[in-house]
CSV table of C-alpha atoms in Angstrom, one decimal:
chain,number,residue,atom,x,y,z
Y,206,MET,CA,-15.2,-24.6,13.8
Y,207,LYS,CA,-18.6,-24.4,14.7
Y,208,ASP,CA,-20.9,-22.4,12.5
Y,209,GLU,CA,-21.1,-24.7,9.1
Y,210,ALA,CA,-21.7,-21.8,7.2
Y,211,ILE,CA,-18.9,-19.6,7.6
Y,212,LYS,CA,-16.9,-22.8,7.7
Y,213,GLN,CA,-17.7,-23.9,4.7
Y,214,LEU,CA,-16.9,-19.8,3.3
Y,215,MET,CA,-13.4,-20.2,5.0
Y,216,ASN,CA,-12.4,-22.7,2.9
Y,217,ARG,CA,-13.9,-22.4,0.2
Y,218,GLU,CA,-11.9,-18.4,0.1
Y,219,VAL,CA,-8.9,-20.9,1.1
Y,220,GLU,CA,-9.7,-22.8,-2.1
Y,221,ARG,CA,-10.0,-19.8,-4.2
Y,222,GLN,CA,-6.5,-18.2,-2.9
Y,223,ASN,CA,-4.5,-21.5,-3.4
Y,224,ARG,CA,-5.4,-22.0,-6.6
Y,225,GLY,CA,-5.6,-18.6,-8.0
Y,226,ILE,CA,-2.5,-16.0,-9.1
Y,227,GLU,CA,-3.0,-12.5,-6.9
Y,228,LEU,CA,-2.0,-9.7,-8.3
Y,229,ILE,CA,-3.7,-7.7,-6.9
Y,230,ALA,CA,-0.6,-4.6,-5.9
Y,231,SER,CA,-2.1,-3.9,-2.6
Y,232,GLU,CA,-2.6,-7.9,-1.5
Y,233,ASN,CA,-0.3,-10.2,0.2
Y,234,TYR,CA,0.2,-13.6,2.6
Y,235,PRO,CA,1.1,-12.7,6.5
Y,236,SER,CA,3.0,-15.7,7.9
Y,237,LYS,CA,1.0,-18.2,10.1
Y,238,ASP,CA,2.8,-16.2,13.3
Y,239,VAL,CA,1.2,-13.6,12.7
Y,240,ARG,CA,-2.6,-14.8,11.8
Y,241,GLU,CA,-1.5,-16.5,15.1
Y,242,ALA,CA,-1.4,-13.2,17.1
Y,243,CYS,CA,-4.0,-11.3,15.3
Y,244,SER,CA,-6.6,-14.8,15.9
Y,245,SER,CA,-4.8,-14.5,20.1
Y,246,ILE,CA,-7.0,-13.5,23.8
Y,247,PHE,CA,-5.8,-9.6,22.8
Y,248,MET,CA,-8.7,-9.6,20.6
Y,249,ALA,CA,-10.8,-10.1,23.9
Y,250,LYS,CA,-9.7,-7.1,25.7
Y,251,TYR,CA,-9.9,-3.6,25.7
Y,252,ALA,CA,-7.5,-1.1,25.9
Y,253,GLU,CA,-8.6,2.7,25.6
Y,254,GLY,CA,-5.0,5.6,25.6
Y,255,TYR,CA,-1.8,4.1,25.6
Y,256,PRO,CA,0.4,2.0,27.4
Y,257,GLY,CA,0.3,3.3,31.4
Y,258,LYS,CA,-2.0,6.1,30.0
Y,259,ARG,CA,-5.1,3.4,29.9
Y,260,TYR,CA,-8.7,4.1,31.4
Y,261,TYR,CA,-9.4,0.2,31.7
Y,262,GLY,CA,-7.6,-1.8,34.6
Y,263,GLY,CA,-5.5,-5.2,33.4
Y,264,CYS,CA,-4.2,-3.8,30.5
Y,265,GLU,CA,-0.2,-4.4,32.1
Y,266,THR,CA,0.5,-6.9,29.3
Y,267,VAL,CA,-1.2,-5.1,26.2
Y,268,ASP,CA,1.0,-2.4,27.7
Y,269,GLU,CA,3.6,-4.7,27.8
Y,270,MET,CA,2.8,-5.8,23.9
Y,271,GLU,CA,2.4,-2.2,22.1
Y,272,THR,CA,5.3,-0.9,23.8
Y,273,LEU,CA,7.1,-3.3,21.8
Y,274,SER,CA,5.0,-3.0,18.9
Y,275,ILE,CA,5.5,0.6,18.6
Y,276,GLU,CA,9.7,0.2,19.6
Y,277,ARG,CA,9.5,-2.4,16.3
Y,278,ALA,CA,8.4,0.5,13.9
Y,279,LYS,CA,10.3,2.7,15.0
Y,280,ALA,CA,13.6,0.6,14.6
Y,281,LEU,CA,12.3,-0.9,11.3
Y,282,PHE,CA,11.5,2.8,10.3
Y,283,ARG,CA,14.7,4.3,11.1
Y,284,CYS,CA,12.3,7.3,13.3
Y,285,ARG,CA,11.3,8.2,16.6
Y,286,TYR,CA,7.5,8.5,17.6
Y,287,ALA,CA,4.9,5.2,16.3
Y,288,ASN,CA,1.9,5.1,16.0
Y,289,VAL,CA,0.6,1.6,15.9
Y,290,GLN,CA,-3.5,2.3,16.5
Y,291,PRO,CA,-4.6,3.2,13.4
Y,292,HIS,CA,-7.3,0.6,11.6
Y,293,SER,CA,-6.2,0.8,8.7
Y,294,GLY,CA,-4.0,3.8,6.5
Y,295,SER,CA,-7.5,5.6,5.3
Y,296,GLN,CA,-7.8,6.3,9.3
Y,297,ALA,CA,-3.8,6.7,9.3
Y,298,ASN,CA,-4.4,9.3,6.8
Y,299,PHE,CA,-7.3,11.1,9.0
Y,300,ALA,CA,-5.4,11.6,12.3
Y,301,ALA,CA,-2.5,13.0,10.5
Y,302,TYR,CA,-4.3,15.7,8.2
Y,303,ARG,CA,-5.8,16.0,12.3
Y,304,ALA,CA,-2.6,16.6,13.2
Y,305,MET,CA,-0.8,19.0,10.7
Y,306,LEU,CA,-4.1,20.7,9.7
Y,307,ASN,CA,-7.3,22.8,10.5
Y,308,PRO,CA,-10.6,22.2,8.3
Y,309,GLY,CA,-10.5,23.7,4.6
Y,310,ASP,CA,-6.6,24.0,5.0
Y,311,LYS,CA,-5.1,23.3,1.6
Y,312,VAL,CA,-3.6,20.7,0.8
Y,313,LEU,CA,-1.9,19.7,-2.7
Y,314,SER,CA,-1.4,16.2,-3.4
Y,315,LEU,CA,-1.0,13.5,-7.3
Y,316,ALA,CA,-4.0,13.6,-9.6
Y,317,LEU,CA,-6.5,10.6,-9.0
Y,318,ASN,CA,-7.0,9.4,-12.3
Y,319,ASP,CA,-2.8,10.2,-12.2
Y,320,GLY,CA,-2.9,7.1,-9.5
Y,321,GLY,CA,-3.4,9.5,-5.2
Y,322,HIS,CA,-5.8,7.8,-3.6
Y,323,LEU,CA,-8.9,7.6,-2.3
Y,324,THR,CA,-8.6,9.3,1.0
Y,325,HIS,CA,-5.7,12.3,-1.3
Y,326,GLY,CA,-8.6,13.8,-2.0
Y,327,SER,CA,-11.1,12.6,-4.3
Y,328,PRO,CA,-15.0,13.4,-3.7
Y,329,VAL,CA,-16.7,10.3,-2.5
Y,330,SER,CA,-14.1,10.9,0.2
Y,331,PHE,CA,-13.1,13.0,3.5
Y,332,SER,CA,-10.4,14.6,2.6
Y,333,SER,CA,-12.3,16.5,0.6
Y,334,ALA,CA,-15.0,17.1,2.9
Y,335,ASP,CA,-13.0,18.2,5.3
Y,336,TYR,CA,-9.8,19.8,3.4
Y,337,THR,CA,-8.7,21.7,0.4
Y,338,PHE,CA,-7.7,19.8,-1.8
Y,339,VAL,CA,-5.4,20.9,-5.2
Y,340,HIS,CA,-3.8,18.6,-7.1
Y,341,TYR,CA,-0.4,18.3,-9.4
Y,342,ASP,CA,-0.3,15.7,-12.5
Y,343,LEU,CA,2.1,13.6,-14.1
Y,344,GLY,CA,5.0,14.9,-16.3
Y,345,ASN,CA,4.6,13.5,-20.0
Y,346,ASP,CA,6.5,10.9,-19.2
Y,347,GLY,CA,3.9,9.3,-16.7
Y,348,ARG,CA,6.2,10.5,-14.5
Y,349,LEU,CA,7.0,12.8,-11.0
Y,350,ASP,CA,7.6,16.0,-12.5
Y,351,LEU,CA,9.8,18.4,-10.0
Y,352,GLU,CA,9.4,20.8,-12.3
Y,353,ILE,CA,5.6,20.8,-11.7
Y,354,ILE,CA,5.7,20.1,-8.1
Y,355,LYS,CA,7.7,23.1,-7.8
Y,356,ARG,CA,5.0,25.4,-9.7
Y,357,ARG,CA,2.2,23.5,-8.5
Y,358,LEU,CA,3.4,24.3,-4.9
Y,359,HIS,CA,3.9,28.8,-5.4
Y,360,GLU,CA,0.4,28.7,-7.1
Y,361,GLU,CA,-1.7,27.3,-5.3
Y,362,LYS,CA,0.6,27.8,-1.3
Y,363,PRO,CA,-1.0,24.8,0.4
Y,364,ARG,CA,0.3,24.5,4.2
Y,365,LEU,CA,0.1,20.7,3.7
Y,366,PHE,CA,2.0,18.9,0.6
Y,367,LEU,CA,1.3,14.8,-0.3
Y,368,ALA,CA,3.1,12.4,-1.6
Y,369,GLY,CA,1.4,9.5,-1.2
Y,370,TYR,CA,0.8,7.4,-4.0
Y,371,SER,CA,-1.6,3.9,-5.1
Y,372,ALA,CA,-0.9,2.9,-8.5
Y,373,TYR,CA,2.8,4.4,-9.1
Y,374,PRO,CA,5.5,2.4,-10.4
Y,375,PHE,CA,8.8,4.6,-10.5
Y,376,ALA,CA,11.2,5.2,-7.5
Y,377,ILE,CA,10.6,8.3,-5.7
Y,378,ASP,CA,13.1,10.8,-4.4
Y,379,PHE,CA,12.2,12.2,-1.1
Y,380,ALA,CA,14.7,14.5,-0.4
Y,381,ALA,CA,14.7,15.9,-3.7
Y,382,MET,CA,10.6,16.6,-2.3
Y,383,ARG,CA,12.2,18.3,1.1
Y,384,LYS,CA,14.6,20.5,-0.8
Y,385,ILE,CA,11.8,21.8,-2.8
Y,386,ILE,CA,9.6,22.1,0.0
Y,387,ASP,CA,12.6,24.2,1.3
Y,388,ASP,CA,12.9,26.3,-0.2
Y,389,TYR,CA,8.9,27.4,-0.7
Y,390,ASN,CA,9.4,27.7,2.9
Y,391,ALA,CA,12.2,30.1,3.0
Y,392,GLN,CA,10.0,32.6,1.1
Y,393,ALA,CA,6.2,31.0,2.5
Y,394,GLU,CA,4.1,33.4,4.6
Y,395,THR,CA,2.6,30.7,6.1
Y,396,PRO,CA,5.1,26.9,6.0
Y,397,CYS,CA,4.3,23.7,3.8
Y,398,LEU,CA,3.8,20.3,5.9
Y,399,PHE,CA,5.5,17.7,3.8
Y,400,MET,CA,3.6,14.4,3.9
Y,401,VAL,CA,4.5,10.8,2.3
Y,402,ASP,CA,1.6,8.2,2.1
Y,403,MET,CA,4.4,5.5,2.0
Y,404,ALA,CA,1.2,2.5,1.9
Y,405,HIS,CA,2.5,0.8,-1.3
Y,406,ILE,CA,6.5,0.7,-0.9
Y,407,ALA,CA,6.3,0.4,3.0
Y,408,GLY,CA,8.3,-2.9,2.8
Y,409,ILE,CA,10.8,-1.7,-0.3
Y,410,VAL,CA,11.1,1.5,1.7
Y,411,ALA,CA,11.8,-1.2,5.9
Y,412,ALA,CA,14.1,-3.2,2.7
Y,413,GLY,CA,16.4,-0.6,3.1
Y,414,LEU,CA,15.7,-0.7,-1.1
Y,415,CYS,CA,14.4,2.1,-1.2
Y,416,GLN,CA,14.8,6.4,0.0
Y,417,ASN,CA,13.1,6.5,3.4
Y,418,PRO,CA,10.9,9.2,3.5
Y,419,CYS,CA,10.3,9.3,8.1
Y,420,ASP,CA,14.7,10.6,6.6
Y,421,TYR,CA,12.9,14.1,5.1
Y,422,ALA,CA,8.7,14.5,5.8
Y,423,ASP,CA,7.2,15.8,8.7
Y,424,ALA,CA,4.2,13.0,9.2
Y,425,VAL,CA,4.7,9.3,8.0
Y,426,THR,CA,1.3,7.1,7.0
Y,427,SER,CA,1.3,3.3,6.6
Y,428,THR,CA,-0.8,0.7,5.9
Y,429,THR,CA,1.0,-2.6,7.4
Y,430,HIS,CA,-1.0,-5.6,5.4
Y,431,LYS,CA,0.8,-4.6,1.7
Y,432,THR,CA,4.4,-4.4,0.8
Y,433,LEU,CA,5.1,-5.2,5.4
Y,434,ARG,CA,3.1,-8.7,4.6
Y,435,GLY,CA,1.7,-8.2,8.2
Y,436,PRO,CA,-2.0,-8.4,9.2
Y,437,ARG,CA,-5.1,-5.7,7.5
Y,438,GLY,CA,-3.9,-2.0,9.4
Y,439,GLY,CA,-2.4,1.0,9.6
Y,440,LEU,CA,0.3,3.4,11.3
Y,441,ILE,CA,2.3,6.5,12.5
Y,442,LEU,CA,5.1,7.9,11.6
Y,443,THR,CA,7.2,11.4,12.6
Y,444,ASN,CA,10.7,12.1,14.1
Y,445,ARG,CA,9.0,15.6,15.6
Y,446,GLU,CA,7.4,15.2,19.2
Y,447,ASP,CA,4.8,18.0,19.0
Y,448,LEU,CA,3.9,16.3,16.0
Y,449,ALA,CA,3.9,13.3,17.8
Y,450,LYS,CA,1.6,14.7,20.6
Y,451,LYS,CA,-1.0,15.5,18.5
Y,452,ILE,CA,-0.8,12.6,16.0
Y,453,ASN,CA,-1.3,11.0,19.0
Y,454,PHE,CA,-4.3,13.0,20.3
Y,455,ALA,CA,-5.9,12.3,16.8
Y,456,VAL,CA,-6.0,8.6,16.5
Y,457,PHE,CA,-7.4,8.3,20.3
Y,458,PRO,CA,-9.6,10.6,21.5
Y,459,TYR,CA,-10.6,12.2,18.4
Y,460,SER,CA,-10.9,9.3,15.7
Y,461,GLN,CA,-10.8,6.0,17.6
Y,462,GLY,CA,-12.2,4.3,20.5
Y,463,GLY,CA,-10.3,1.4,21.4
Y,464,PRO,CA,-7.1,-0.3,19.6
Y,465,LEU,CA,-7.2,-4.0,17.9
Y,466,GLU,CA,-4.3,-5.5,20.5
Y,467,HIS,CA,-4.5,-8.3,18.3
Y,468,ILE,CA,-3.9,-6.5,15.4
Y,469,ILE,CA,-1.4,-4.6,17.4
Y,470,ALA,CA,0.4,-7.7,18.5
Y,471,GLY,CA,0.5,-8.8,14.5
Y,472,LYS,CA,2.0,-5.1,13.4
Y,473,ALA,CA,5.0,-6.3,16.3
Y,474,VAL,CA,5.1,-9.7,14.7
Y,475,CYS,CA,5.1,-8.1,11.4
Y,476,PHE,CA,7.7,-5.2,12.1
Y,477,LEU,CA,9.9,-7.8,14.0
Y,478,GLU,CA,10.4,-10.3,10.3
Y,479,ASP,CA,10.5,-7.4,8.6
Y,480,SER,CA,13.6,-7.1,10.0
Y,481,LYS,CA,15.4,-10.0,9.2
Y,482,PRO,CA,17.8,-10.5,5.9
Y,483,GLU,CA,15.4,-12.2,4.6
Y,484,PHE,CA,13.2,-10.3,4.6
Y,485,ARG,CA,15.1,-7.8,2.6
Y,486,ALA,CA,16.1,-10.7,0.6
Y,487,TYR,CA,12.0,-10.9,-0.7
Y,488,MET,CA,11.1,-7.4,-1.3
Y,489,GLN,CA,13.8,-7.5,-3.6
Y,490,LEU,CA,12.7,-11.1,-5.2
Y,491,VAL,CA,9.0,-8.6,-5.2
Y,492,LEU,CA,10.7,-6.6,-7.2
Y,493,ASP,CA,12.9,-9.0,-9.6
Y,494,ASN,CA,9.8,-10.4,-10.6
Y,495,THR,CA,7.4,-7.4,-11.4
Y,496,LYS,CA,10.4,-6.1,-13.0
Y,497,ALA,CA,10.6,-10.0,-15.5
Y,498,CYS,CA,6.5,-9.5,-16.1
Y,499,CYS,CA,6.2,-6.1,-17.3
Y,500,ASP,CA,9.8,-6.3,-19.9
Y,501,GLU,CA,8.3,-10.1,-21.1
Y,502,LEU,CA,4.6,-8.2,-21.4
Y,503,MET,CA,6.9,-5.5,-23.6
Y,504,LYS,CA,8.4,-7.4,-25.3
Y,505,LEU,CA,5.0,-9.3,-26.5
Y,506,GLY,CA,4.2,-5.6,-28.0
Y,507,CYS,CA,2.4,-4.7,-25.1
Y,508,VAL,CA,2.1,-1.0,-23.4
Y,509,CYS,CA,3.3,-0.9,-20.4
Y,510,SER,CA,3.8,1.6,-17.0
Y,511,GLY,CA,7.9,-0.1,-17.1
Y,512,THR,CA,8.1,0.0,-13.1
Y,513,GLU,CA,10.9,0.6,-10.6
Y,514,ASN,CA,9.4,-1.1,-7.6
Y,515,HIS,CA,5.6,-3.5,-6.7
Y,516,LEU,CA,3.2,-3.0,-9.5
Y,517,PHE,CA,3.2,-2.1,-13.0
Y,518,LEU,CA,0.0,-0.8,-14.7
Y,519,LEU,CA,-0.8,-2.1,-18.2
Y,520,ASP,CA,-3.0,-0.1,-20.5
Y,521,VAL,CA,-5.2,-2.4,-22.6
Y,522,LEU,CA,-7.2,-0.5,-24.1
Y,523,SER,CA,-4.0,-0.1,-26.6
Y,524,SER,CA,-2.6,-3.2,-26.6
Y,525,PHE,CA,-5.8,-4.9,-26.9
Y,526,GLY,CA,-8.8,-3.1,-27.8
Y,527,ILE,CA,-10.6,-3.6,-24.7
Y,528,ASN,CA,-11.1,-1.7,-21.3
Y,529,GLY,CA,-9.8,-2.5,-17.9
Y,530,LYS,CA,-13.7,-4.0,-16.3
Y,531,GLU,CA,-13.7,-6.4,-19.4
Y,532,ALA,CA,-9.2,-8.0,-18.8
Y,533,GLN,CA,-10.2,-8.0,-15.6
Y,534,GLU,CA,-12.9,-9.9,-15.7
Y,535,ARG,CA,-11.2,-12.1,-18.4
Y,536,LEU,CA,-7.8,-12.7,-15.8
Y,537,GLY,CA,-10.9,-13.7,-13.4
Y,538,GLU,CA,-11.9,-16.5,-15.4
Y,539,ILE,CA,-8.6,-18.2,-15.5
Y,540,ASP,CA,-7.8,-18.0,-11.8
Y,541,ILE,CA,-5.4,-14.7,-12.3
Y,542,THR,CA,-6.9,-11.5,-9.9
Y,543,ALA,CA,-5.9,-7.8,-10.9
Y,544,ASN,CA,-7.7,-5.1,-10.9
Y,545,LYS,CA,-8.5,-2.3,-13.3
Y,546,ASN,CA,-7.0,0.4,-12.8
Y,547,MET,CA,-6.7,4.1,-14.6
Y,548,ILE,CA,-3.3,5.5,-16.3
Y,549,HIS,CA,-2.0,8.8,-17.8
Y,550,GLY,CA,-4.4,10.7,-19.0
Y,551,ASP,CA,-7.0,8.1,-19.2
Y,552,THR,CA,-9.5,9.0,-21.6
Y,553,LEU,CA,-12.4,6.5,-19.7
Y,554,PRO,CA,-13.9,6.7,-17.0
Y,555,PRO,CA,-13.5,5.3,-13.7
Y,556,GLN,CA,-15.9,2.5,-13.6
Y,557,GLN,CA,-14.3,1.1,-16.6
Y,558,ALA,CA,-10.8,2.2,-16.5
Y,559,SER,CA,-8.0,1.3,-19.5
Y,560,GLY,CA,-5.7,-0.2,-18.6
Y,561,VAL,CA,-5.0,-2.9,-14.9
Y,562,ARG,CA,-2.5,-2.4,-12.2
Y,563,PHE,CA,0.1,-5.6,-11.3
Y,564,GLY,CA,1.5,-6.4,-8.7
Y,565,PHE,CA,4.3,-9.3,-7.1
Y,566,ALA,CA,4.7,-9.2,-3.4
Y,567,ALA,CA,1.8,-11.9,-2.8
Y,568,ALA,CA,2.7,-14.0,-6.3
Y,569,THR,CA,6.7,-14.0,-4.7
Y,570,THR,CA,5.3,-15.1,-1.7
Y,571,ARG,CA,4.0,-18.3,-2.1
Y,572,GLY,CA,7.0,-18.6,-4.4
Y,573,CYS,CA,6.6,-17.0,-8.0
Y,574,THR,CA,10.6,-16.7,-9.2
Y,575,LYS,CA,11.3,-14.9,-12.3
Y,576,GLU,CA,10.5,-17.8,-14.8
Y,577,ASP,CA,7.1,-17.7,-13.4
Y,578,ALA,CA,6.9,-14.1,-13.8
Y,579,LYS,CA,7.5,-14.7,-17.9
Y,580,GLU,CA,5.0,-17.5,-17.8
Y,581,ILE,CA,2.4,-15.9,-16.2
Y,582,ALA,CA,3.2,-12.5,-18.5
Y,583,HIS,CA,2.3,-15.2,-21.8
Y,584,ILE,CA,-0.4,-16.2,-20.2
Y,585,ILE,CA,-1.7,-12.8,-19.3
Y,586,TYR,CA,-0.9,-12.0,-23.1
Y,587,ASP,CA,-3.2,-14.5,-24.4
Y,588,ALA,CA,-6.0,-14.3,-22.0
Y,589,LEU,CA,-6.2,-10.7,-23.4
Y,590,LYS,CA,-5.9,-11.3,-26.6
Y,591,GLY,CA,-8.7,-13.8,-26.5
Y,592,GLU,CA,-7.7,-16.7,-29.3
Y,593,ALA,CA,-6.4,-18.6,-26.8
Y,594,ASP,CA,-8.7,-22.2,-25.0
Y,595,LYS,CA,-9.6,-21.2,-21.1
Y,596,GLN,CA,-9.0,-24.2,-20.3
Y,597,LYS,CA,-6.1,-24.5,-21.4
Y,598,LEU,CA,-4.8,-20.8,-19.9
Y,599,ILE,CA,-6.0,-22.1,-16.4
Y,600,SER,CA,-4.2,-25.3,-17.1
Y,601,ARG,CA,-1.5,-23.0,-17.3
Y,602,VAL,CA,-2.1,-21.0,-14.8
Y,603,GLN,CA,-2.1,-24.2,-11.9
Y,604,SER,CA,1.3,-25.7,-13.2
Y,605,ILE,CA,2.4,-23.2,-11.9
Y,606,VAL,CA,0.9,-22.5,-8.5
Y,607,SER,CA,1.1,-26.2,-8.2
Y,608,ARG,CA,4.6,-25.3,-7.6
Y,609,TRP,CA,4.0,-22.8,-4.9
Y,610,LYS,CA,3.3,-23.3,-1.1
Y,611,ASN,CA,0.2,-23.2,0.4
Y,612,VAL,CA,-1.2,-19.9,1.7
Y,613,LEU,CA,-1.8,-21.6,5.3
Y,614,GLU,CA,0.9,-22.7,5.5
Y,615,LEU,CA,3.2,-19.3,4.3
Y,616,GLU,CA,6.0,-18.9,6.7
Y,617,ALA,CA,8.3,-15.9,7.5
């Protein structure tokens, strides 16, 4: 690297990530093989279109590579069709909506304050500008309530029901949702389609540790960089041939031009890595570590959501009398990275929030154990309680990460 300014920034970021504990639930560390694919010569090739139907010459090799990526995605998630071109999860959602909806159509999704995503109807997102979003809430226990969903479905009569969550810590019964929609459609004048945004739980799905939404939904979208541990990018899956054609058109030429073939190569590597038994073992450890940390915090008297996946929510307002923004900053000062997050029934605005979201996918990739996760819970508790010496907390963090792998030396 001859650009000294960028080189210095890269080195600083490597040092920051190696020094700290990454607990943002949407982050992870790709393997050296994934990073090598993403920095390959594929980045130099313009390849508008799809394998065998390109608008440029010289695409013979990228056609083979993208086809391989598609086939690996289909095998990993056990579905018939896959589009690996979306640049991000948001663009995957954009294309999926376009394939299934007309402008202004109604979509029923989880209330954003209860864990929905920006592209699930936020006022600042294209989603609310292009479509009419209405919402269902979680039950009083902070869990999905199928009776609420059924009632809202009949009240609103949407064209699309969306199951997809960025801060939901429990297992999701996609089969039960499918039955509710089928029962509704048996009486409805206009049938309701079913879409799942599995961006957060895609790795759990790939490992076979939860229900596969591809078995139940008309379309499934995802990112590839969270629990899948691949490059930053998007993915759309379906078992419907008619919908697959619409999805392909909605991605290209409707919303994107040339695909990022180097990122698609990284996705192919990731899909192969995620098909191995080692990945299933990793994903199980992510679940175990997340639960260990959450349970330990509750033993210490904290108000937590509980967890059945890779993340949980800590109510810092009830537990420590501080808001999520302040909690995030306190943890950042001792090299623990997390993010403020609204919780069910939150009374604070999203800029402050009453909670913090924690996830263990990234930490587990580096080598976090259940004992480490329990110790991390005690460090979080001491930091947020505000009575411990900051330098001592940093030393405790360093003691843990000293046993972990370097972020640039990670194998699959």
